[in-house]
XYZ file of C-alpha atoms in Angstrom:
327
model
C -13.334 -20.781 36.039
C -13.528 -17.926 33.578
C -10.535 -17.496 31.308
C -9.123 -14.001 31.455
C -8.271 -12.249 28.197
C -4.553 -11.662 27.762
C -3.834 -7.960 27.180
C -2.857 -7.223 23.592
C 0.788 -6.216 23.193
C 1.684 -2.894 21.589
C 3.116 -4.670 18.560
C -0.027 -6.719 18.073
C -2.193 -3.603 18.400
C -0.102 -1.931 15.729
C -0.361 -5.001 13.477
C -4.149 -4.809 13.837
C -4.029 -1.110 12.952
C -2.205 -1.525 9.633
C -4.476 -4.492 8.882
C -7.673 -2.808 10.058
C -9.590 -3.562 6.867
C -8.378 -7.157 6.638
C -9.429 -7.874 10.231
C -12.610 -5.791 10.482
C -13.715 -4.037 7.314
C -13.635 -7.125 5.113
C -15.977 -8.960 7.474
C -18.675 -6.290 7.178
C -19.445 -7.465 3.651
C -20.649 -4.055 2.452
C -17.942 -3.590 -0.191
C -18.420 -4.905 -3.719
C -15.861 -6.504 -6.044
C -14.550 -4.331 -8.862
C -14.457 -6.426 -12.017
C -12.555 -5.704 -15.235
C -12.635 -8.084 -18.198
C -14.480 -10.668 -16.114
C -11.877 -10.700 -13.327
C -11.876 -9.053 -9.941
C -9.129 -6.467 -9.549
C -10.373 -4.562 -6.517
C -13.015 -3.841 -3.916
C -15.216 -0.744 -3.687
C -16.808 0.834 -0.606
C -20.468 1.940 -0.560
C -19.577 5.647 -0.467
C -17.613 5.284 -3.701
C -20.314 3.158 -5.343
C -22.842 5.908 -4.678
C -20.767 8.212 -6.870
C -20.013 5.678 -9.609
C -23.737 5.133 -10.177
C -23.668 8.531 -11.887
C -21.474 7.168 -14.690
C -23.546 4.282 -16.140
C -21.713 4.345 -19.466
C -18.448 3.507 -17.652
C -19.494 1.472 -14.596
C -22.199 -1.191 -14.484
C -23.550 -1.461 -10.948
C -24.785 -4.982 -10.191
C -26.228 -6.275 -6.895
C -22.960 -7.971 -5.945
C -20.290 -6.353 -8.139
C -19.230 -3.235 -10.015
C -17.934 -3.902 -13.522
C -16.060 -1.654 -15.879
C -18.031 -1.520 -19.121
C -16.923 -4.661 -21.036
C -17.418 -2.814 -24.325
C -14.137 -0.982 -23.763
C -11.801 -2.710 -26.169
C -8.284 -2.451 -24.809
C -5.864 -1.113 -22.174
C -5.851 2.415 -23.605
C -9.627 2.759 -23.900
C -10.255 1.363 -20.420
C -7.628 3.746 -19.009
C -9.006 6.798 -20.814
C -12.632 6.196 -19.888
C -11.886 5.619 -16.208
C -9.526 8.589 -16.069
C -12.232 10.864 -17.462
C -14.496 9.861 -14.558
C -11.732 10.465 -12.024
C -10.932 13.899 -13.425
C -14.601 14.840 -13.308
C -14.792 13.708 -9.671
C -11.616 15.630 -8.936
C -13.032 18.831 -10.451
C -16.071 18.488 -8.192
C -14.029 17.618 -5.056
C -15.952 14.380 -4.639
C -13.119 12.340 -3.103
C -10.469 13.710 -0.752
C -7.823 11.330 -2.071
C -7.983 12.903 -5.550
C -6.520 16.111 -4.128
C -3.230 14.204 -4.230
C -3.290 13.733 -8.019
C 0.305 13.132 -9.153
C 0.186 12.208 -12.849
C 1.979 9.029 -11.781
C 0.146 5.824 -12.571
C -0.078 2.331 -11.132
C -0.994 -0.717 -13.184
C -4.295 -2.485 -12.503
C -4.085 -6.268 -12.728
C -5.460 -9.348 -11.017
C -2.140 -10.410 -9.465
C 1.422 -9.090 -9.644
C 2.327 -11.457 -12.477
C -0.866 -10.697 -14.407
C -1.236 -8.668 -17.580
C -2.104 -5.004 -16.835
C -5.714 -4.291 -17.806
C -5.483 -0.514 -17.402
C -3.656 2.104 -15.373
C -4.825 4.884 -13.058
C -3.311 7.718 -11.071
C -1.789 6.330 -7.884
C -3.943 8.541 -5.648
C -7.119 6.969 -7.084
C -6.320 3.276 -6.612
C -7.587 3.306 -3.016
C -11.082 4.191 -4.281
C -11.200 0.840 -6.029
C -9.207 -1.275 -3.566
C -6.546 -1.959 -6.195
C -3.529 -3.972 -5.013
C -0.553 -1.600 -4.897
C 3.105 -2.553 -4.955
C 6.010 -0.647 -3.488
C 9.718 -0.932 -2.790
C 11.365 -0.289 0.589
C 15.007 -0.290 1.595
C 16.090 -0.855 5.199
C 19.354 1.067 5.517
C 21.380 -0.107 8.504
C 24.832 -0.193 10.057
C 26.477 -2.511 12.571
C 27.907 -0.035 15.041
C 30.772 -1.455 17.151
C 29.296 0.101 20.313
C 25.526 0.414 19.708
C 25.069 -2.746 17.665
C 22.457 -2.854 14.882
C 21.275 0.654 13.998
C 18.622 1.639 11.472
C 18.292 4.765 9.364
C 14.841 6.369 9.351
C 13.587 9.416 7.453
C 11.163 12.130 8.481
C 8.801 12.956 5.659
C 8.507 16.522 4.466
C 5.636 18.548 5.898
C 4.588 19.293 2.309
C 4.063 15.623 1.376
C 0.539 14.917 0.126
C 0.193 11.901 2.416
C 1.485 11.363 5.961
C 3.275 14.764 6.104
C 5.832 15.112 8.857
C 5.667 11.429 9.887
C 8.665 9.190 10.414
C 9.209 6.571 7.720
C 11.605 3.954 6.376
C 14.896 5.262 5.031
C 13.863 4.727 1.392
C 10.504 3.807 -0.104
C 8.428 4.361 -3.207
C 5.546 3.000 -5.227
C 6.012 0.739 -8.235
C 4.882 2.976 -11.087
C 3.998 1.923 -14.616
C 7.166 1.406 -16.662
C 9.475 0.599 -13.735
C 10.689 -2.735 -12.396
C 11.236 -3.602 -8.744
C 15.035 -3.382 -8.707
C 14.949 -0.346 -10.987
C 12.619 1.399 -8.532
C 14.909 0.526 -5.621
C 17.883 2.179 -7.334
C 15.855 5.222 -8.410
C 14.386 5.847 -4.948
C 17.714 5.246 -3.192
C 19.317 8.000 -5.237
C 16.390 10.430 -5.091
C 15.571 10.080 -1.412
C 18.920 9.375 0.232
C 21.766 10.023 -2.270
C 22.891 6.413 -2.039
C 25.532 5.767 -4.691
C 25.528 2.880 -7.155
C 28.686 1.585 -5.489
C 26.882 1.379 -2.113
C 23.945 -0.340 -3.792
C 26.178 -3.333 -4.564
C 25.416 -4.422 -0.974
C 21.651 -4.397 -1.632
C 19.998 -7.663 -0.614
C 16.486 -8.817 -1.510
C 14.591 -9.732 1.663
C 11.172 -10.898 0.480
C 8.043 -8.823 0.901
C 5.369 -7.819 3.389
C 1.652 -7.429 2.677
C -1.243 -5.893 4.589
C -4.734 -4.440 4.047
C -5.259 -0.989 5.538
C -8.227 1.396 5.422
C -8.437 5.147 6.004
C -10.848 7.939 5.102
C -9.159 8.036 1.685
C -10.011 4.444 0.820
C -8.749 0.853 0.824
C -5.066 -0.061 0.683
C -4.152 -3.681 -0.098
C -0.386 -3.164 -0.223
C 2.554 -5.415 -1.003
C 6.013 -4.001 -0.327
C 9.126 -5.579 -1.841
C 11.765 -5.337 0.865
C 15.509 -4.845 0.536
C 18.214 -4.652 3.199
C 21.235 -2.446 2.651
C 24.230 -2.335 4.973
C 25.791 1.113 4.756
C 29.223 2.475 5.731
C 29.479 3.705 9.311
C 30.372 7.200 8.143
C 27.596 7.509 5.555
C 24.867 10.120 6.151
C 21.827 10.105 3.797
C 21.063 13.313 1.941
C 17.733 13.975 0.250
C 17.600 15.011 -3.419
C 13.891 15.335 -4.214
C 12.656 17.641 -1.459
C 10.401 14.991 0.080
C 12.434 14.327 3.253
C 13.013 16.765 6.107
C 15.726 14.803 7.901
C 17.282 11.389 8.576
C 18.118 9.814 11.913
C 20.151 6.733 12.797
C 18.687 4.804 15.743
C 19.722 1.656 17.612
C 17.295 -1.214 16.941
C 15.496 -0.857 20.299
C 14.962 2.886 19.815
C 13.854 2.343 16.215
C 11.174 -0.060 17.452
C 9.927 2.537 19.943
C 9.755 5.089 17.123
C 7.705 2.677 15.024
C 5.322 2.115 17.946
C 4.789 5.850 18.374
C 1.908 7.752 16.696
C 4.531 9.793 14.819
C 5.371 6.932 12.444
C 3.633 6.368 9.105
C 1.262 3.469 9.785
C 1.650 1.770 6.404
C 5.449 1.765 6.693
C 5.493 0.026 10.073
C 5.356 -3.525 8.606
C 8.693 -3.064 6.819
C 10.625 -2.119 9.965
C 8.867 -4.769 12.068
C 9.748 -7.409 9.471
C 13.390 -6.241 9.511
C 13.583 -6.467 13.304
C 12.034 -9.940 13.247
C 14.503 -11.200 10.644
C 17.412 -9.791 12.656
C 16.204 -11.342 15.917
C 15.238 -8.167 17.770
C 11.604 -9.261 17.837
C 11.337 -12.946 18.686
C 9.056 -15.506 20.407
C 10.844 -15.061 23.727
C 10.240 -11.305 23.867
C 6.895 -11.048 22.059
C 4.050 -13.387 23.118
C 2.023 -12.602 20.000
C 4.969 -13.349 17.704
C 3.196 -15.950 15.468
C 0.176 -13.716 14.928
C 2.339 -10.690 14.154
C 4.338 -12.660 11.571
C 1.079 -13.773 9.931
C -0.218 -10.205 9.818
C 2.883 -9.159 7.885
C 1.937 -11.562 5.081
C -1.763 -11.144 4.316
C -2.665 -13.306 1.256
C -3.575 -10.478 -1.105
C -2.640 -12.408 -4.244
C -5.437 -14.909 -3.637
C -7.952 -12.764 -1.766
C -9.924 -11.607 -4.809
C -9.968 -14.899 -6.709
C -12.916 -16.330 -4.802
C -15.220 -13.639 -6.185
C -14.517 -14.247 -9.853
C -16.954 -17.056 -10.621
C -19.883 -15.136 -9.157
C -18.985 -11.761 -10.592
C -18.300 -12.995 -14.111
C -21.880 -14.227 -14.343
C -23.146 -10.763 -13.527
C -21.820 -9.438 -16.843
C -24.767 -11.240 -18.420
C -27.262 -9.156 -16.485
C -28.959 -6.206 -18.113
C -27.754 -2.859 -16.794
C -31.317 -1.516 -16.999
C -32.550 -4.390 -14.871
C -29.892 -3.706 -12.252
C -30.641 -0.003 -12.137
C -34.323 -0.810 -11.612
C -33.405 -3.004 -8.667
C -31.266 -0.231 -7.201
C -34.159 2.199 -7.503
């Protein structure tokens, strides 16, 4: 007797969407490791490689890896030489993601605890598949009538990415020079006018990780998650012009909002994780519960390590020899 396929639940479909590269793109094998100082820090798609070939003094294109020129001596030189390439590409409109240039940089390192090897504008990291880190705060209240309710924000229509989409109450990238808790306090004030007194209730709640792909590039993201219980009478107010409005929704309605196409795809894992931890998504209501939990914790910190032994050896190859092979 043939075994019938069980229809995929909406939550599992969404989990596959924000992990589309992890589940599908990675298996294609057409991306090459990006190696800096003998260690893999990212992954580069063929369309990006085709452009980097034009900068042989900065990028060495090998058959199975792309290396940043090992002659660059330190953090500052590596940063400056790569930034010059990015600015040239930006001036020629080579990559759509560079239209979102912010003069805000992310550190490039092998793992979160690793020493930064260089920095680059946050909009460019997806070209190189650099692991990004962010901070998200789940603002919630325990309403005596509606039960657990979650604050969500609607992003401004002028935002460079995901304009007009629904999002977590507070979220922001971990920029160079800022710590995780420091970023949480900064974003809470800027995005939602949350006072330092309210932030005393802030609770660390682990992290989520996923590997997403869009036309802009590759996004291996880790989000440090916080929960914050807020006063019943508190209403968030935006300070930085990046939020159109806030809305407080009961947990069930918040889940429906997350499942809608109007929600920012790469913010979905944070709300799903919150609802799992608070029991609103559980094995009795969601048949794909174990798989969904796994897809909220993709092993990004170890994913690139397997490439290092092979890619380090490539530094010994002659760049002229490699270019001849490419031709």
